[in-house]
XYZ file of C-alpha atoms in Angstrom:
561
model
C 36.852 16.251 2.418
C 33.551 17.380 1.921
C 34.526 19.626 -1.087
C 36.180 17.116 -3.003
C 32.635 14.632 -2.074
C 30.597 17.206 -3.636
C 32.429 17.605 -6.870
C 32.403 14.236 -7.489
C 28.632 13.668 -6.787
C 28.210 16.887 -8.811
C 30.073 14.850 -11.803
C 28.105 11.797 -11.196
C 24.809 13.450 -11.458
C 25.898 15.815 -14.291
C 26.862 12.271 -16.509
C 23.269 10.755 -15.492
C 21.495 13.945 -16.588
C 23.657 13.891 -20.080
C 23.225 10.758 -20.743
C 19.166 10.905 -20.220
C 19.908 13.115 -22.976
C 21.620 11.524 -25.406
C 19.337 8.473 -24.866
C 16.484 11.340 -25.637
C 17.664 12.867 -28.175
C 15.330 15.581 -29.572
C 11.863 14.862 -27.332
C 9.404 14.218 -29.882
C 6.112 11.749 -29.337
C 6.310 10.470 -32.891
C 9.489 8.988 -31.905
C 7.902 6.662 -29.458
C 4.751 6.604 -31.481
C 3.879 3.166 -32.995
C 1.381 0.084 -34.125
C -1.154 0.741 -31.862
C -2.824 -2.851 -30.507
C -6.635 -3.718 -30.854
C -6.688 -4.738 -27.113
C -5.502 -5.443 -23.988
C -5.202 -9.150 -22.849
C -5.340 -8.644 -18.850
C -6.234 -6.570 -16.520
C -3.380 -7.299 -12.863
C -5.094 -7.143 -9.762
C -4.309 -3.696 -7.376
C -4.066 -5.131 -3.960
C -3.953 -1.023 -2.208
C -7.330 -0.515 -0.412
C -10.177 1.698 -2.168
C -13.103 3.687 -0.847
C -16.074 4.159 -2.707
C -16.597 7.361 -0.608
C -13.497 8.860 -1.806
C -14.910 8.182 -5.540
C -17.609 10.057 -4.706
C -16.039 12.791 -3.509
C -13.622 12.934 -7.026
C -17.089 12.814 -8.587
C -17.806 16.261 -7.066
C -14.138 17.636 -7.408
C -12.615 17.539 -4.793
C -9.014 15.898 -4.581
C -7.515 14.824 -1.768
C -4.143 13.840 -2.548
C -0.871 13.800 -1.778
C -1.814 15.648 1.914
C -3.475 18.161 0.162
C -7.264 19.271 -1.079
C -7.770 20.404 -4.476
C -11.281 21.887 -5.673
C -11.764 22.231 -9.154
C -15.059 23.864 -8.753
C -15.896 21.209 -11.797
C -12.910 22.027 -14.118
C -10.454 19.436 -15.044
C -7.359 18.940 -12.163
C -4.502 18.786 -15.074
C -5.403 22.510 -16.160
C -4.332 23.402 -12.381
C -2.106 24.533 -10.735
C -1.629 21.926 -8.644
C -0.636 22.719 -4.608
C 1.921 20.492 -4.109
C 4.788 18.098 -5.400
C 3.338 15.605 -3.723
C -0.474 15.988 -5.069
C 0.911 16.614 -8.605
C 2.599 12.535 -8.359
C -0.395 11.242 -6.814
C -2.961 12.726 -9.554
C -0.754 12.100 -12.494
C 0.004 8.705 -10.620
C -3.322 7.289 -11.039
C -3.692 5.457 -7.997
C -6.965 6.936 -7.586
C -8.706 4.915 -9.877
C -9.285 2.101 -7.548
C -11.543 4.366 -5.383
C -13.730 4.692 -9.063
C -13.000 0.544 -8.806
C -14.964 0.544 -5.767
C -17.425 2.556 -6.210
C -18.491 -0.344 -8.413
C -21.752 1.667 -10.753
C -21.143 3.384 -13.795
C -21.498 6.759 -12.784
C -17.471 6.129 -11.701
C -16.715 4.716 -14.079
C -17.858 7.484 -16.679
C -16.006 9.885 -14.782
C -12.463 7.637 -14.380
C -12.882 7.769 -18.062
C -12.847 11.581 -18.704
C -10.585 11.757 -16.211
C -8.245 9.701 -18.109
C -9.447 11.489 -21.295
C -8.477 14.818 -19.398
C -4.801 14.180 -18.770
C -4.014 12.384 -22.332
C -6.102 15.557 -24.050
C -3.847 18.249 -21.955
C -0.653 15.812 -20.800
C -0.722 13.130 -23.147
C 1.773 14.833 -26.086
C 4.450 16.850 -24.259
C 6.703 13.846 -22.848
C 8.688 16.872 -20.581
C 7.990 17.997 -16.722
C 7.008 16.005 -13.648
C 4.478 14.002 -15.374
C 6.592 12.185 -17.228
C 9.505 11.731 -14.763
C 10.052 8.256 -14.320
C 8.206 6.922 -11.102
C 5.053 8.602 -12.191
C 4.896 7.482 -15.390
C 5.473 3.775 -13.892
C 2.613 4.113 -11.381
C 0.039 5.616 -14.425
C 0.984 2.602 -16.301
C 0.556 -0.051 -13.247
C -2.838 2.495 -12.486
C -3.975 2.111 -15.903
C -3.553 -1.569 -16.613
C -4.873 -2.575 -13.200
C -8.488 -0.741 -13.453
C -8.462 -0.277 -17.501
C -11.633 -2.404 -16.881
C -13.240 0.410 -15.614
C -11.758 3.045 -17.745
C -13.249 1.136 -20.378
C -16.202 0.404 -19.391
C -19.368 1.777 -21.837
C -16.369 3.296 -24.072
C -16.986 4.173 -27.469
C -14.221 3.275 -29.945
C -12.443 6.282 -29.989
C -11.886 6.202 -26.195
C -10.739 3.095 -27.267
C -7.993 3.534 -29.217
C -7.158 7.086 -27.902
C -6.323 5.045 -24.603
C -4.402 1.971 -26.281
C -2.242 4.750 -28.360
C -1.326 6.170 -25.428
C -0.314 3.449 -23.421
C 2.028 2.270 -25.919
C 3.606 5.700 -26.556
C 4.020 5.641 -22.854
C 5.652 2.130 -23.008
C 7.608 3.052 -25.977
C 9.396 6.440 -23.631
C 10.015 4.449 -20.629
C 11.986 1.259 -21.978
C 13.804 3.948 -23.741
C 14.626 5.988 -20.512
C 14.810 3.564 -18.191
C 18.356 2.324 -18.105
C 18.990 6.136 -16.730
C 15.927 6.515 -14.470
C 17.233 7.520 -11.125
C 18.659 4.147 -9.181
C 17.310 2.394 -6.692
C 13.080 1.855 -6.251
C 12.141 4.453 -9.044
C 14.090 2.212 -10.944
C 12.907 -1.144 -10.019
C 9.236 0.141 -10.367
C 9.752 1.066 -13.832
C 10.855 -2.277 -14.790
C 8.153 -3.871 -12.729
C 5.427 -1.202 -15.133
C 7.915 -2.883 -18.247
C 7.770 -6.484 -16.866
C 3.822 -5.712 -16.861
C 3.722 -4.350 -19.657
C 4.986 -7.397 -21.697
C 1.926 -9.434 -20.523
C -0.867 -6.745 -20.949
C -0.039 -5.907 -24.442
C 0.444 -8.179 -27.180
C 4.111 -9.174 -27.347
C 6.368 -11.351 -28.870
C 7.422 -14.393 -26.261
C 11.153 -13.051 -26.998
C 9.525 -9.434 -25.655
C 8.736 -11.062 -22.463
C 11.491 -12.904 -21.631
C 13.540 -9.462 -22.457
C 11.680 -7.258 -20.071
C 11.470 -10.510 -17.435
C 15.590 -10.642 -17.674
C 15.916 -6.778 -16.996
C 13.632 -6.984 -14.004
C 14.962 -10.310 -12.862
C 18.558 -8.475 -13.395
C 17.241 -5.292 -11.224
C 15.942 -7.066 -8.480
C 19.469 -8.805 -7.693
C 20.966 -6.001 -7.584
C 18.485 -3.840 -5.645
C 17.458 -6.543 -3.081
C 19.982 -7.323 -0.868
C 20.384 -11.163 0.499
C 18.545 -10.735 3.844
C 16.032 -9.398 2.032
C 16.412 -5.551 2.231
C 16.164 -2.888 -0.279
C 20.019 -0.971 -1.128
C 17.971 2.053 0.401
C 17.485 0.857 3.917
C 14.335 1.795 4.160
C 11.535 -1.329 5.440
C 9.279 0.734 3.661
C 10.074 0.344 0.701
C 9.510 -3.491 1.340
C 5.590 -2.985 1.075
C 5.539 -0.089 -1.666
C 7.339 -3.106 -3.781
C 5.768 -6.066 -2.746
C 2.646 -4.064 -3.811
C 3.377 -4.206 -6.937
C 5.075 -7.618 -7.412
C 2.720 -9.812 -6.468
C 0.280 -8.695 -8.432
C 2.866 -8.730 -11.469
C 3.669 -12.377 -9.943
C 0.512 -13.330 -10.123
C -0.255 -11.935 -13.637
C 2.347 -14.030 -15.095
C 0.721 -17.244 -13.057
C -3.001 -16.198 -15.140
C -1.481 -15.888 -18.158
C 0.865 -19.413 -18.129
C 4.220 -18.089 -18.536
C 7.306 -18.340 -17.151
C 7.919 -16.657 -14.365
C 11.364 -14.211 -14.175
C 13.947 -16.523 -12.236
C 14.933 -13.789 -9.962
C 10.783 -12.767 -8.876
C 9.863 -15.692 -6.396
C 13.320 -15.539 -4.352
C 13.303 -12.120 -4.259
C 9.834 -12.198 -2.759
C 10.901 -14.538 -0.517
C 14.183 -12.935 0.987
C 12.035 -9.996 1.034
C 9.068 -11.049 3.434
C 12.440 -12.439 5.440
C 13.202 -8.297 5.565
C 9.518 -7.445 6.843
C 8.816 -9.860 9.976
C 12.463 -8.889 10.380
C 11.290 -4.821 10.846
C 8.152 -5.805 12.293
C 7.681 -4.590 15.618
C 5.756 -6.685 18.435
C 2.368 -4.271 17.886
C 2.976 -6.010 13.710
C 4.147 -2.094 12.530
C 7.303 -1.625 10.964
C 10.596 0.164 12.466
C 10.745 4.188 11.888
C 14.499 3.955 9.480
C 15.401 6.124 7.199
C 12.161 7.325 4.767
C 9.802 4.471 6.819
C 6.093 6.182 8.161
C 3.148 5.191 9.037
C 1.335 1.939 7.536
C -2.126 1.920 7.907
C -2.610 -2.054 9.296
C -4.797 -2.966 5.559
C -2.580 -2.174 3.154
C -0.172 -3.880 5.396
C -2.050 -7.277 5.997
C -3.134 -6.887 2.057
C 0.599 -7.790 1.164
C 1.633 -10.000 4.271
C -1.669 -12.852 3.430
C 1.037 -13.386 0.361
C 3.802 -14.574 2.640
C 4.199 -18.015 2.049
C 7.524 -17.561 3.379
C 7.986 -18.803 7.358
C 10.261 -19.126 10.276
C 11.647 -16.136 12.890
C 13.117 -12.883 12.369
C 16.854 -13.618 11.853
C 18.863 -11.592 14.422
C 21.026 -9.595 12.352
C 20.466 -7.754 8.937
C 24.300 -8.800 7.235
C 23.650 -6.826 4.513
C 21.303 -4.367 5.167
C 22.825 -3.562 8.681
C 20.904 -3.340 11.047
C 20.209 -5.151 14.674
C 17.924 -7.100 15.964
C 17.239 -7.652 20.022
C 14.282 -9.363 20.912
C 13.280 -11.673 24.141
C 10.182 -12.773 25.523
C 7.603 -9.647 24.144
C 10.489 -6.854 23.712
C 12.138 -6.185 20.449
C 14.310 -3.662 19.568
C 15.714 -2.940 16.644
C 18.723 -0.545 15.489
C 19.958 0.852 12.740
C 24.010 0.213 12.666
C 24.920 0.931 9.145
C 25.710 4.075 6.927
C 23.288 5.078 3.664
C 23.908 4.543 0.600
C 25.333 6.112 -2.144
C 24.080 9.365 -4.824
C 20.151 8.584 -5.446
C 19.785 6.014 -2.988
C 20.436 8.338 -0.063
C 17.688 10.557 -1.451
C 15.347 8.861 1.937
C 18.388 8.387 4.271
C 18.106 10.093 8.013
C 20.647 10.602 10.293
C 20.138 8.120 12.189
C 23.132 6.000 12.851
C 23.171 3.978 15.618
C 19.199 5.196 16.135
C 16.982 2.437 18.206
C 13.856 1.108 18.226
C 11.580 -0.873 21.057
C 8.214 -2.090 21.808
C 7.098 -4.179 24.375
C 4.037 -6.401 24.115
C 1.638 -3.845 22.706
C 3.029 -0.956 22.722
C 6.131 0.944 20.621
C 7.515 2.864 23.754
C 10.359 4.590 21.921
C 10.971 5.012 18.120
C 12.634 7.397 15.567
C 10.021 10.616 14.813
C 9.675 9.221 11.597
C 8.979 10.520 8.053
C 5.739 12.436 7.347
C 3.214 9.686 5.687
C 3.442 12.619 2.434
C 5.745 14.230 1.769
C 5.364 17.955 3.417
C 9.159 19.891 2.464
C 9.112 21.401 6.071
C 8.312 18.150 8.173
C 10.736 15.855 5.407
C 13.761 18.014 6.245
C 13.710 17.944 10.114
C 12.389 14.247 10.317
C 15.482 13.091 8.245
C 17.892 15.201 11.323
C 19.867 13.364 14.090
C 18.032 15.200 16.191
C 15.038 13.465 15.079
C 16.287 9.563 16.094
C 16.724 7.577 19.486
C 20.782 8.272 19.688
C 23.207 10.426 20.701
C 23.617 13.916 18.354
C 26.931 16.125 18.920
C 26.953 20.076 19.007
C 23.672 19.151 17.948
C 24.846 18.498 14.305
C 23.549 15.883 12.064
C 25.832 12.817 11.456
C 24.953 13.391 7.878
C 24.837 16.345 5.798
C 22.094 16.623 3.240
C 23.012 18.701 -0.170
C 20.872 21.748 0.239
C 21.177 22.083 -4.431
C 17.973 22.111 -6.171
C 21.031 20.486 -9.033
C 21.880 16.945 -6.780
C 18.417 16.333 -4.699
C 18.431 15.215 -1.248
C 20.858 13.182 -1.145
C 23.758 12.757 1.431
C 27.386 14.281 0.786
C 29.197 13.580 3.942
C 29.317 12.422 7.337
C 29.101 8.341 8.194
C 31.211 6.626 6.224
C 32.234 3.413 8.213
C 30.240 1.929 11.064
C 32.115 -1.224 12.974
C 29.341 -3.055 14.732
C 30.294 -6.650 17.526
C 27.847 -8.941 18.180
C 28.149 -9.328 22.404
C 25.046 -11.962 22.667
C 26.098 -14.220 25.661
C 23.428 -16.909 25.763
C 21.271 -16.845 28.770
C 22.530 -13.733 30.030
C 21.467 -10.862 27.287
C 22.105 -10.384 23.680
C 22.912 -7.268 22.583
C 25.868 -5.415 20.620
C 28.550 -2.972 20.160
C 28.791 -0.357 17.546
C 31.012 2.699 16.213
C 30.406 5.345 13.546
C 32.583 7.762 12.201
C 29.934 10.665 10.963
C 31.172 13.222 13.697
C 35.043 12.691 12.669
C 35.438 15.053 10.099
C 33.303 18.225 12.126
C 34.613 17.288 15.563
C 37.339 14.708 15.082
C 35.044 12.240 17.891
C 33.941 8.946 17.366
C 29.595 8.179 18.784
C 29.900 4.353 20.369
C 26.991 2.890 21.352
C 26.370 -0.424 22.936
C 23.194 -1.886 23.730
C 22.496 -5.092 25.940
C 18.389 -6.598 26.100
C 18.717 -9.230 29.021
C 17.545 -12.752 28.115
C 14.201 -12.375 30.258
C 13.534 -9.118 28.620
C 13.283 -7.151 31.842
C 15.726 -4.630 31.572
C 17.288 -2.951 28.553
C 21.327 -1.278 29.074
C 23.015 0.740 27.246
C 26.206 3.057 26.887
C 26.930 5.953 25.118
C 30.383 7.237 24.386
C 32.787 9.809 22.162
C 36.677 8.851 21.560
C 38.523 10.544 19.284
C 39.759 7.960 16.148
C 42.599 4.909 17.557
C 40.842 4.380 20.897
C 41.861 7.861 22.197
C 40.005 9.927 25.515
C 38.997 13.032 24.712
C 40.648 15.867 25.652
C 40.239 17.810 28.421
C 39.884 21.472 26.823
C 37.174 20.239 24.607
C 34.108 22.577 23.744
C 31.874 19.783 22.198
C 28.600 19.323 23.915
C 26.036 16.178 23.634
C 22.669 15.214 23.622
C 21.118 12.048 23.880
C 17.155 11.457 22.832
C 14.749 8.823 23.713
C 11.713 9.390 21.605
C 8.832 8.444 22.794
C 5.463 7.659 20.679
C 3.096 9.755 21.067
C 0.694 7.047 23.268
C 3.330 5.966 25.795
C 2.490 8.709 29.032
C 6.206 10.366 30.288
C 6.624 11.597 33.950
C 9.255 11.906 36.452
C 9.493 9.083 38.606
C 11.442 9.281 41.999
C 15.096 9.175 42.219
C 16.072 10.592 39.092
C 14.030 8.006 37.411
C 11.159 8.922 34.039
C 8.653 6.782 34.021
C 7.173 5.623 30.525
C 2.560 4.794 30.594
C 0.335 3.073 28.716
C -2.782 2.338 27.733
C -2.770 -0.822 28.936
C -1.318 -0.562 32.245
C 2.126 -1.090 31.109
C 5.327 0.973 32.200
C 8.709 1.020 32.295
C 11.511 2.830 33.984
C 14.276 4.863 32.296
C 16.713 5.931 34.270
C 20.947 7.282 33.403
C 23.230 6.983 36.777
C 25.557 9.758 35.099
C 23.420 12.496 33.907
C 20.534 13.586 34.878
C 17.281 13.200 32.336
C 14.849 15.792 31.243
C 11.867 15.517 29.469
C 10.506 17.803 26.786
C 8.232 18.570 23.983
C 8.984 16.058 20.516
C 7.328 15.992 17.122
C 6.431 12.676 15.430
C 6.151 12.929 12.510
C 5.058 8.967 10.974
C 1.263 9.492 11.795
C -0.866 8.554 9.340
C -3.421 11.824 10.437
C -0.272 13.843 10.532
C 2.947 14.818 12.662
C 1.492 15.327 15.829
C 2.556 16.449 19.251
C 4.642 13.770 21.359
C 7.520 13.857 24.421
C 11.245 12.708 24.637
C 14.031 12.109 27.199
C 17.106 13.742 27.143
C 20.467 12.828 28.448
C 22.906 16.456 27.905
C 25.904 16.516 28.406
C 29.619 17.432 28.118
C 31.666 14.768 27.067
C 34.966 15.748 27.499
C 33.756 15.774 31.758
C 31.609 13.004 30.821
C 32.593 11.156 27.815
C 30.596 7.714 28.654
C 27.479 7.973 29.596
C 24.959 4.669 30.993
C 21.460 4.243 30.426
C 19.023 1.785 31.525
C 14.800 0.827 30.510
C 13.092 -1.531 33.793
C 10.243 -3.189 32.853
C 8.061 -1.937 36.186
C 4.985 -3.686 37.200
C 1.968 -3.138 35.635
C -0.275 -0.551 37.039
C -3.774 -2.217 39.187
């Protein structure tokens, strides 16, 4: 089965690459040259937080991008070997121009202009390589449009024309390759950049309408009815809204008709954001989500014009939300997307996180803030999630092929979910996934209940064979259930086999399992703005043939005095 699935994925990727080559034909900058406009019409806002001190560092030749520092010694960074792919994507994407704008002085503006001119000279006519990957190119165009007042402040006519000529070439190239861009967030960002280009450059009315229609089609396809993104990554909502909000305002400022699907899609996305937020306000760590600074989150949430409580279940995105009093529990109850939509998918099916009051207690390890390959690979494993693993094997198998990229090739295909809420008593769900059927002939079923007064979370994990058959007595499989504790929570053994989780504000929860002795182990939390940090986890190790069902609970304790 896995071999057949891999063959299909290789064929699909080969077809995508073939169609992209056919669309490009012979890659030549002259193909995408054209009439150069004499001006830019508007500069959209940029919602990302900016720091003038970073502008000073860049002026000194120190570029801290993508989690890596490069000291250029005064040379152009575009003539040097990037220290990492993440660094290169950030450098070529030009999002750092916002820091030059925050510096707000002529020296920073001149430095911004010089760096843009360097890129045009070194990379501007070479339409191959990472600098012209669709995602990077779309980010660069959005940054150049947004920060054009900074780049063009005090510019002579020669640079002004080079800048506009480069923008036109990049827009034409991106428009030509948009349909064969990798599916998912990249393709939607491409459509956002092209819609922005239709407003910022002198464009016919029909051209503006065409860009809006194509953006509408992508929003309709990628933003699900419940507001989630098809990648099932909550962080995608923040990243896309950060770019959609300035685009929406630009349409309004110019008196242009908004794309018909833009506002409804954004409203749904805001509803989904409320769904994925913990009691602390932070986002749940599923499928590539990482830490988001409070400033960045609030820069998006301040424009939320919707209202209402988060819904109980994200039906299309396939997540559960149990809430009571000041407790929120979020669980992943769906399979990964297909093809390139799964490139950030994590093997965390049936994993959960819970928060209470001002603290997150149980979390997933999350994705690193900067894409460090050695950390990103570990972060995707089932072991990095608060769920059960069989034989310490992940419920998803990722491609190890450079040709296919980091997509999912096998594992969870089907998740059956049942709502088991009982009014006035508890809210809960029961879910079963098939991620271990192919390898071990086992299904994983998890049931979680949150009592209506928010005092207790009760869980039940079971391994069984398809058709509701019990595990054979001689089945050699082993299993471990992990509960990853947030780094800010102190963990210690209590009496009677309990484990006590204590927060800095005195809040406490006690974990216990009557079936398996609980251990405390060293752990690593990847999703932290300062980088990966040490943490702890609770583990339950057992043999399913001997203990096919494991029950466990978290009980709220009186706050420490």
